[in-house]
Amino acid sequence: VYESSSIESPLFRSGWQDRPMLVLTGQADKRVSVSYVDEHVALMAASGINVTYITYPNEDHFVFFTLRDQVLSDISDWLASTR
């Protein structure tokens, strides 16, 4: 989880420039709301960061445990696409 001030900093942007970022979240996450993630992913994208954002409907913070195979497949596909 990144704070807006971190994302807006030149150091953060330069560190992530030309490097892909993957963000995964469950849409039913009560620990980190999807609206918070939406906002920060949009901010990263607007800052020029190459961010891929995948959401999982009806899943909470622990989506990796409930949809393990799907999440691993999504990560594998993303990794293959960044080569």
mmCIF file of N, CA, C and O in Angstrom:
data_model
loop_
_atom_site.group_PDB
_atom_site.id
_atom_site.type_symbol
_atom_site.label_atom_id
_atom_site.label_comp_id
_atom_site.label_asym_id
_atom_site.label_seq_id
_atom_site.Cartn_x
_atom_site.Cartn_y
_atom_site.Cartn_z
ATOM 1 N N VAL A 1 0.859 -1.170 0.000
ATOM 2 C CA VAL A 1 0.000 0.000 0.000
ATOM 3 C C VAL A 1 0.904 1.231 0.000
ATOM 4 O O VAL A 1 1.782 1.364 0.832
ATOM 5 N N TYR A 2 0.678 2.086 -0.969
ATOM 6 C CA TYR A 2 1.445 3.319 -1.079
ATOM 7 C C TYR A 2 0.567 4.508 -0.733
ATOM 8 O O TYR A 2 -0.611 4.533 -1.043
ATOM 9 N N GLU A 3 1.171 5.497 -0.122
ATOM 10 C CA GLU A 3 0.483 6.755 0.156
ATOM 11 C C GLU A 3 0.618 7.665 -1.068
ATOM 12 O O GLU A 3 1.594 7.591 -1.816
ATOM 13 N N SER A 4 -0.352 8.541 -1.244
ATOM 14 C CA SER A 4 -0.338 9.461 -2.389
ATOM 15 C C SER A 4 0.949 10.269 -2.445
ATOM 16 O O SER A 4 1.521 10.464 -3.519
ATOM 17 N N SER A 5 1.413 10.721 -1.294
ATOM 18 C CA SER A 5 2.627 11.548 -1.277
ATOM 19 C C SER A 5 3.837 10.765 -1.776
ATOM 20 O O SER A 5 4.732 11.338 -2.406
ATOM 21 N N SER A 6 3.880 9.463 -1.524
ATOM 22 C CA SER A 6 4.985 8.638 -2.029
ATOM 23 C C SER A 6 4.907 8.514 -3.546
ATOM 24 O O SER A 6 5.912 8.648 -4.245
ATOM 25 N N ILE A 7 3.701 8.243 -4.052
ATOM 26 C CA ILE A 7 3.515 8.066 -5.486
ATOM 27 C C ILE A 7 3.844 9.341 -6.244
ATOM 28 O O ILE A 7 4.404 9.302 -7.341
ATOM 29 N N GLU A 8 3.531 10.469 -5.657
ATOM 30 C CA GLU A 8 3.762 11.758 -6.312
ATOM 31 C C GLU A 8 5.209 12.214 -6.237
ATOM 32 O O GLU A 8 5.590 13.172 -6.911
ATOM 33 N N SER A 9 6.033 11.547 -5.445
ATOM 34 C CA SER A 9 7.419 11.998 -5.301
ATOM 35 C C SER A 9 8.239 11.653 -6.536
ATOM 36 O O SER A 9 8.066 10.589 -7.145
ATOM 37 N N PRO A 10 9.128 12.536 -6.931
ATOM 38 C CA PRO A 10 9.982 12.277 -8.091
ATOM 39 C C PRO A 10 10.832 11.017 -7.911
ATOM 40 O O PRO A 10 11.071 10.297 -8.874
ATOM 41 N N LEU A 11 11.255 10.732 -6.705
ATOM 42 C CA LEU A 11 12.074 9.548 -6.447
ATOM 43 C C LEU A 11 11.289 8.269 -6.737
ATOM 44 O O LEU A 11 11.797 7.341 -7.361
ATOM 45 N N PHE A 12 10.042 8.223 -6.299
ATOM 46 C CA PHE A 12 9.192 7.061 -6.565
ATOM 47 C C PHE A 12 8.993 6.890 -8.069
ATOM 48 O O PHE A 12 9.171 5.801 -8.617
ATOM 49 N N ARG A 13 8.620 7.976 -8.736
ATOM 50 C CA ARG A 13 8.373 7.905 -10.175
ATOM 51 C C ARG A 13 9.613 7.485 -10.946
ATOM 52 O O ARG A 13 9.547 6.638 -11.841
ATOM 53 N N SER A 14 10.754 8.042 -10.594
ATOM 54 C CA SER A 14 11.974 7.680 -11.325
ATOM 55 C C SER A 14 12.375 6.239 -11.034
ATOM 56 O O SER A 14 12.897 5.551 -11.906
ATOM 57 N N GLY A 15 12.098 5.762 -9.836
ATOM 58 C CA GLY A 15 12.422 4.381 -9.487
ATOM 59 C C GLY A 15 11.575 3.365 -10.236
ATOM 60 O O GLY A 15 12.011 2.246 -10.506
ATOM 61 N N TRP A 16 10.338 3.737 -10.558
ATOM 62 C CA TRP A 16 9.427 2.828 -11.257
ATOM 63 C C TRP A 16 9.352 3.093 -12.752
ATOM 64 O O TRP A 16 8.717 2.327 -13.479
ATOM 65 N N GLN A 17 9.980 4.147 -13.236
ATOM 66 C CA GLN A 17 9.956 4.459 -14.660
ATOM 67 C C GLN A 17 10.563 3.297 -15.428
ATOM 68 O O GLN A 17 11.591 2.766 -15.042
ATOM 69 N N ASP A 18 9.919 2.880 -16.493
ATOM 70 C CA ASP A 18 10.390 1.784 -17.346
ATOM 71 C C ASP A 18 10.411 0.426 -16.641
ATOM 72 O O ASP A 18 11.068 -0.492 -17.104
ATOM 73 N N ARG A 19 9.714 0.318 -15.514
ATOM 74 C CA ARG A 19 9.595 -0.964 -14.818
ATOM 75 C C ARG A 19 8.106 -1.264 -14.642
ATOM 76 O O ARG A 19 7.358 -0.412 -14.183
ATOM 77 N N PRO A 20 7.688 -2.456 -15.001
ATOM 78 C CA PRO A 20 6.271 -2.778 -14.858
ATOM 79 C C PRO A 20 5.887 -3.042 -13.403
ATOM 80 O O PRO A 20 6.703 -3.488 -12.604
ATOM 81 N N MET A 21 4.648 -2.740 -13.082
ATOM 82 C CA MET A 21 4.117 -2.974 -11.739
ATOM 83 C C MET A 21 2.790 -3.708 -11.882
ATOM 84 O O MET A 21 1.974 -3.377 -12.745
ATOM 85 N N LEU A 22 2.583 -4.699 -11.031
ATOM 86 C CA LEU A 22 1.334 -5.448 -11.013
ATOM 87 C C LEU A 22 0.642 -5.205 -9.679
ATOM 88 O O LEU A 22 1.254 -5.354 -8.622
ATOM 89 N N VAL A 23 -0.638 -4.841 -9.745
ATOM 90 C CA VAL A 23 -1.444 -4.626 -8.541
ATOM 91 C C VAL A 23 -2.632 -5.575 -8.623
ATOM 92 O O VAL A 23 -3.355 -5.590 -9.616
ATOM 93 N N LEU A 24 -2.809 -6.372 -7.575
ATOM 94 C CA LEU A 24 -3.918 -7.318 -7.476
ATOM 95 C C LEU A 24 -4.724 -6.975 -6.239
ATOM 96 O O LEU A 24 -4.148 -6.711 -5.188
ATOM 97 N N THR A 25 -6.062 -7.016 -6.355
ATOM 98 C CA THR A 25 -6.880 -6.746 -5.173
ATOM 99 C C THR A 25 -8.236 -7.420 -5.297
ATOM 100 O O THR A 25 -8.746 -7.612 -6.404
ATOM 101 N N GLY A 26 -8.784 -7.778 -4.164
ATOM 102 C CA GLY A 26 -10.148 -8.288 -4.120
ATOM 103 C C GLY A 26 -11.113 -7.119 -3.995
ATOM 104 O O GLY A 26 -10.872 -6.183 -3.224
ATOM 105 N N GLN A 27 -12.192 -7.154 -4.744
ATOM 106 C CA GLN A 27 -13.144 -6.045 -4.712
ATOM 107 C C GLN A 27 -13.918 -5.971 -3.402
ATOM 108 O O GLN A 27 -14.522 -4.937 -3.109
ATOM 109 N N ALA A 28 -13.898 -7.035 -2.615
ATOM 110 C CA ALA A 28 -14.594 -7.021 -1.321
ATOM 111 C C ALA A 28 -13.614 -6.851 -0.159
ATOM 112 O O ALA A 28 -13.960 -7.136 0.992
ATOM 113 N N ASP A 29 -12.414 -6.385 -0.441
ATOM 114 C CA ASP A 29 -11.395 -6.198 0.589
ATOM 115 C C ASP A 29 -11.835 -5.106 1.566
ATOM 116 O O ASP A 29 -12.100 -3.982 1.157
ATOM 117 N N LYS A 30 -11.893 -5.453 2.829
ATOM 118 C CA LYS A 30 -12.267 -4.479 3.863
ATOM 119 C C LYS A 30 -11.043 -3.880 4.551
ATOM 120 O O LYS A 30 -11.148 -2.932 5.303
ATOM 121 N N ARG A 31 -9.868 -4.448 4.298
ATOM 122 C CA ARG A 31 -8.638 -3.929 4.897
ATOM 123 C C ARG A 31 -8.065 -2.781 4.065
ATOM 124 O O ARG A 31 -7.605 -1.792 4.598
ATOM 125 N N VAL A 32 -8.060 -2.982 2.751
ATOM 126 C CA VAL A 32 -7.620 -1.941 1.816
ATOM 127 C C VAL A 32 -8.733 -1.834 0.777
ATOM 128 O O VAL A 32 -8.860 -2.703 -0.089
ATOM 129 N N SER A 33 -9.526 -0.800 0.866
ATOM 130 C CA SER A 33 -10.711 -0.697 0.006
ATOM 131 C C SER A 33 -10.330 -0.599 -1.467
ATOM 132 O O SER A 33 -9.282 -0.042 -1.821
ATOM 133 N N VAL A 34 -11.199 -1.146 -2.303
ATOM 134 C CA VAL A 34 -10.948 -1.095 -3.738
ATOM 135 C C VAL A 34 -10.927 0.350 -4.234
ATOM 136 O O VAL A 34 -10.173 0.680 -5.157
ATOM 137 N N SER A 35 -11.683 1.230 -3.617
ATOM 138 C CA SER A 35 -11.649 2.641 -4.029
ATOM 139 C C SER A 35 -10.280 3.257 -3.735
ATOM 140 O O SER A 35 -9.773 4.060 -4.523
ATOM 141 N N TYR A 36 -9.660 2.877 -2.627
ATOM 142 C CA TYR A 36 -8.306 3.344 -2.301
ATOM 143 C C TYR A 36 -7.318 2.845 -3.356
ATOM 144 O O TYR A 36 -6.491 3.607 -3.867
ATOM 145 N N VAL A 37 -7.422 1.559 -3.682
ATOM 146 C CA VAL A 37 -6.525 0.989 -4.686
ATOM 147 C C VAL A 37 -6.774 1.630 -6.050
ATOM 148 O O VAL A 37 -5.823 1.998 -6.745
ATOM 149 N N ASP A 38 -8.051 1.781 -6.431
ATOM 150 C CA ASP A 38 -8.384 2.442 -7.706
ATOM 151 C C ASP A 38 -7.710 3.808 -7.800
ATOM 152 O O ASP A 38 -7.096 4.145 -8.822
ATOM 153 N N GLU A 39 -7.863 4.579 -6.746
ATOM 154 C CA GLU A 39 -7.308 5.938 -6.727
ATOM 155 C C GLU A 39 -5.795 5.933 -6.901
ATOM 156 O O GLU A 39 -5.239 6.723 -7.672
ATOM 157 N N HIS A 40 -5.131 5.034 -6.196
ATOM 158 C CA HIS A 40 -3.676 5.026 -6.229
ATOM 159 C C HIS A 40 -3.121 4.407 -7.516
ATOM 160 O O HIS A 40 -2.081 4.836 -8.014
ATOM 161 N N VAL A 41 -3.822 3.438 -8.063
ATOM 162 C CA VAL A 41 -3.418 2.893 -9.360
ATOM 163 C C VAL A 41 -3.560 3.984 -10.429
ATOM 164 O O VAL A 41 -2.674 4.152 -11.273
ATOM 165 N N ALA A 42 -4.649 4.721 -10.401
ATOM 166 C CA ALA A 42 -4.846 5.814 -11.354
ATOM 167 C C ALA A 42 -3.754 6.868 -11.205
ATOM 168 O O ALA A 42 -3.250 7.396 -12.207
ATOM 169 N N LEU A 43 -3.383 7.167 -9.985
ATOM 170 C CA LEU A 43 -2.320 8.142 -9.730
ATOM 171 C C LEU A 43 -0.984 7.643 -10.285
ATOM 172 O O LEU A 43 -0.233 8.403 -10.902
ATOM 173 N N MET A 44 -0.695 6.354 -10.082
ATOM 174 C CA MET A 44 0.543 5.791 -10.625
ATOM 175 C C MET A 44 0.532 5.847 -12.154
ATOM 176 O O MET A 44 1.528 6.236 -12.771
ATOM 177 N N ALA A 45 -0.585 5.458 -12.758
ATOM 178 C CA ALA A 45 -0.692 5.488 -14.219
ATOM 179 C C ALA A 45 -0.527 6.913 -14.745
ATOM 180 O O ALA A 45 0.170 7.139 -15.741
ATOM 181 N N ALA A 46 -1.143 7.873 -14.068
ATOM 182 C CA ALA A 46 -1.034 9.275 -14.473
ATOM 183 C C ALA A 46 0.395 9.800 -14.321
ATOM 184 O O ALA A 46 0.789 10.741 -14.999
ATOM 185 N N SER A 47 1.159 9.158 -13.441
ATOM 186 C CA SER A 47 2.560 9.547 -13.229
ATOM 187 C C SER A 47 3.493 8.882 -14.232
ATOM 188 O O SER A 47 4.705 9.039 -14.147
ATOM 189 N N GLY A 48 2.909 8.086 -15.139
ATOM 190 C CA GLY A 48 3.726 7.446 -16.160
ATOM 191 C C GLY A 48 4.230 6.066 -15.798
ATOM 192 O O GLY A 48 5.059 5.501 -16.512
ATOM 193 N N ILE A 49 3.742 5.519 -14.706
ATOM 194 C CA ILE A 49 4.164 4.186 -14.292
ATOM 195 C C ILE A 49 3.357 3.155 -15.084
ATOM 196 O O ILE A 49 2.145 3.276 -15.232
ATOM 197 N N ASN A 50 4.028 2.137 -15.580
ATOM 198 C CA ASN A 50 3.395 1.071 -16.353
ATOM 199 C C ASN A 50 2.768 0.077 -15.372
ATOM 200 O O ASN A 50 3.398 -0.893 -14.957
ATOM 201 N N VAL A 51 1.527 0.340 -15.002
ATOM 202 C CA VAL A 51 0.861 -0.474 -13.986
ATOM 203 C C VAL A 51 -0.256 -1.301 -14.612
ATOM 204 O O VAL A 51 -1.032 -0.803 -15.421
ATOM 205 N N THR A 52 -0.274 -2.576 -14.241
ATOM 206 C CA THR A 52 -1.359 -3.477 -14.620
ATOM 207 C C THR A 52 -2.160 -3.742 -13.357
ATOM 208 O O THR A 52 -1.592 -4.061 -12.309
ATOM 209 N N TYR A 53 -3.462 -3.626 -13.473
ATOM 210 C CA TYR A 53 -4.345 -3.703 -12.312
ATOM 211 C C TYR A 53 -5.375 -4.795 -12.548
ATOM 212 O O TYR A 53 -6.124 -4.745 -13.524
ATOM 213 N N ILE A 54 -5.393 -5.778 -11.658
ATOM 214 C CA ILE A 54 -6.350 -6.880 -11.751
ATOM 215 C C ILE A 54 -7.163 -6.919 -10.464
ATOM 216 O O ILE A 54 -6.604 -6.917 -9.366
ATOM 217 N N THR A 55 -8.478 -6.943 -10.635
ATOM 218 C CA THR A 55 -9.365 -7.066 -9.477
ATOM 219 C C THR A 55 -10.109 -8.397 -9.551
ATOM 220 O O THR A 55 -10.335 -8.946 -10.637
ATOM 221 N N TYR A 56 -10.485 -8.884 -8.379
ATOM 222 C CA TYR A 56 -11.201 -10.144 -8.265
ATOM 223 C C TYR A 56 -12.543 -9.884 -7.582
ATOM 224 O O TYR A 56 -12.579 -9.581 -6.385
ATOM 225 N N PRO A 57 -13.642 -9.991 -8.338
ATOM 226 C CA PRO A 57 -14.971 -9.725 -7.773
ATOM 227 C C PRO A 57 -15.278 -10.639 -6.591
ATOM 228 O O PRO A 57 -14.897 -11.815 -6.583
ATOM 229 N N ASN A 58 -15.929 -10.081 -5.601
ATOM 230 C CA ASN A 58 -16.394 -10.821 -4.422
ATOM 231 C C ASN A 58 -15.279 -11.427 -3.575
ATOM 232 O O ASN A 58 -15.549 -12.282 -2.736
ATOM 233 N N GLU A 59 -14.052 -11.019 -3.797
ATOM 234 C CA GLU A 59 -12.929 -11.549 -3.016
ATOM 235 C C GLU A 59 -12.421 -10.499 -2.046
ATOM 236 O O GLU A 59 -12.500 -9.308 -2.301
ATOM 237 N N ASP A 60 -11.878 -10.972 -0.924
ATOM 238 C CA ASP A 60 -11.388 -10.060 0.101
ATOM 239 C C ASP A 60 -9.868 -9.930 0.032
ATOM 240 O O ASP A 60 -9.245 -10.261 -0.974
ATOM 241 N N HIS A 61 -9.288 -9.488 1.126
ATOM 242 C CA HIS A 61 -7.856 -9.214 1.225
ATOM 243 C C HIS A 61 -7.004 -10.465 0.982
ATOM 244 O O HIS A 61 -5.860 -10.369 0.579
ATOM 245 N N PHE A 62 -7.576 -11.614 1.237
ATOM 246 C CA PHE A 62 -6.820 -12.859 1.163
ATOM 247 C C PHE A 62 -7.098 -13.624 -0.129
ATOM 248 O O PHE A 62 -7.126 -14.851 -0.156
ATOM 249 N N VAL A 63 -7.297 -12.894 -1.210
ATOM 250 C CA VAL A 63 -7.619 -13.477 -2.514
ATOM 251 C C VAL A 63 -6.586 -14.518 -2.937
ATOM 252 O O VAL A 63 -6.922 -15.508 -3.582
ATOM 253 N N PHE A 64 -5.348 -14.348 -2.542
ATOM 254 C CA PHE A 64 -4.314 -15.308 -2.918
ATOM 255 C C PHE A 64 -4.626 -16.694 -2.368
ATOM 256 O O PHE A 64 -4.306 -17.702 -2.996
ATOM 257 N N PHE A 65 -5.257 -16.759 -1.219
ATOM 258 C CA PHE A 65 -5.568 -18.056 -0.618
ATOM 259 C C PHE A 65 -6.851 -18.654 -1.176
ATOM 260 O O PHE A 65 -6.971 -19.868 -1.299
ATOM 261 N N THR A 66 -7.818 -17.812 -1.523
ATOM 262 C CA THR A 66 -9.102 -18.331 -1.993
ATOM 263 C C THR A 66 -9.105 -18.622 -3.489
ATOM 264 O O THR A 66 -9.839 -19.507 -3.942
ATOM 265 N N LEU A 67 -8.308 -17.897 -4.244
ATOM 266 C CA LEU A 67 -8.220 -18.103 -5.700
ATOM 267 C C LEU A 67 -6.774 -18.325 -6.122
ATOM 268 O O LEU A 67 -6.297 -17.788 -7.125
ATOM 269 N N ARG A 68 -6.073 -19.125 -5.353
ATOM 270 C CA ARG A 68 -4.636 -19.319 -5.550
ATOM 271 C C ARG A 68 -4.274 -19.621 -7.006
ATOM 272 O O ARG A 68 -3.402 -18.979 -7.588
ATOM 273 N N ASP A 69 -4.930 -20.605 -7.611
ATOM 274 C CA ASP A 69 -4.581 -20.980 -8.985
ATOM 275 C C ASP A 69 -4.817 -19.831 -9.960
ATOM 276 O O ASP A 69 -3.997 -19.596 -10.852
ATOM 277 N N GLN A 70 -5.915 -19.115 -9.798
ATOM 278 C CA GLN A 70 -6.218 -17.987 -10.679
ATOM 279 C C GLN A 70 -5.188 -16.869 -10.505
ATOM 280 O O GLN A 70 -4.699 -16.303 -11.490
ATOM 281 N N VAL A 71 -4.863 -16.558 -9.252
ATOM 282 C CA VAL A 71 -3.892 -15.493 -8.993
ATOM 283 C C VAL A 71 -2.520 -15.876 -9.554
ATOM 284 O O VAL A 71 -1.863 -15.065 -10.216
ATOM 285 N N LEU A 72 -2.099 -17.109 -9.329
ATOM 286 C CA LEU A 72 -0.804 -17.548 -9.864
ATOM 287 C C LEU A 72 -0.803 -17.521 -11.392
ATOM 288 O O LEU A 72 0.203 -17.140 -12.001
ATOM 289 N N SER A 73 -1.902 -17.890 -12.001
ATOM 290 C CA SER A 73 -2.013 -17.824 -13.460
ATOM 291 C C SER A 73 -1.929 -16.375 -13.948
ATOM 292 O O SER A 73 -1.232 -16.078 -14.929
ATOM 293 N N ASP A 74 -2.617 -15.473 -13.246
ATOM 294 C CA ASP A 74 -2.570 -14.056 -13.620
ATOM 295 C C ASP A 74 -1.157 -13.495 -13.478
ATOM 296 O O ASP A 74 -0.695 -12.739 -14.337
ATOM 297 N N ILE A 75 -0.479 -13.875 -12.418
ATOM 298 C CA ILE A 75 0.900 -13.415 -12.216
ATOM 299 C C ILE A 75 1.814 -13.984 -13.305
ATOM 300 O O ILE A 75 2.637 -13.264 -13.888
ATOM 301 N N SER A 76 1.651 -15.255 -13.607
ATOM 302 C CA SER A 76 2.447 -15.898 -14.650
ATOM 303 C C SER A 76 2.223 -15.233 -16.011
ATOM 304 O O SER A 76 3.183 -14.939 -16.734
ATOM 305 N N ASP A 77 0.949 -14.967 -16.336
ATOM 306 C CA ASP A 77 0.637 -14.288 -17.603
ATOM 307 C C ASP A 77 1.257 -12.901 -17.645
ATOM 308 O O ASP A 77 1.793 -12.466 -18.677
ATOM 309 N N TRP A 78 1.169 -12.185 -16.526
ATOM 310 C CA TRP A 78 1.730 -10.840 -16.461
ATOM 311 C C TRP A 78 3.245 -10.880 -16.635
ATOM 312 O O TRP A 78 3.818 -10.085 -17.390
ATOM 313 N N LEU A 79 3.899 -11.804 -15.929
ATOM 314 C CA LEU A 79 5.345 -11.929 -16.062
ATOM 315 C C LEU A 79 5.749 -12.226 -17.513
ATOM 316 O O LEU A 79 6.696 -11.639 -18.026
ATOM 317 N N ALA A 80 5.019 -13.119 -18.163
ATOM 318 C CA ALA A 80 5.306 -13.447 -19.551
ATOM 319 C C ALA A 80 5.127 -12.227 -20.458
ATOM 320 O O ALA A 80 5.884 -12.054 -21.428
ATOM 321 N N SER A 81 4.159 -11.388 -20.145
ATOM 322 C CA SER A 81 3.905 -10.217 -20.982
ATOM 323 C C SER A 81 4.921 -9.094 -20.772
ATOM 324 O O SER A 81 4.989 -8.162 -21.579
ATOM 325 N N THR A 82 5.697 -9.171 -19.710
ATOM 326 C CA THR A 82 6.652 -8.097 -19.416
ATOM 327 C C THR A 82 8.059 -8.417 -19.936
ATOM 328 O O THR A 82 8.965 -7.619 -19.747
ATOM 329 N N ARG A 83 8.220 -9.553 -20.538
ATOM 330 C CA ARG A 83 9.562 -9.948 -21.023
ATOM 331 C C ARG A 83 9.895 -9.316 -22.340
ATOM 332 O O ARG A 83 9.166 -8.975 -23.156
#
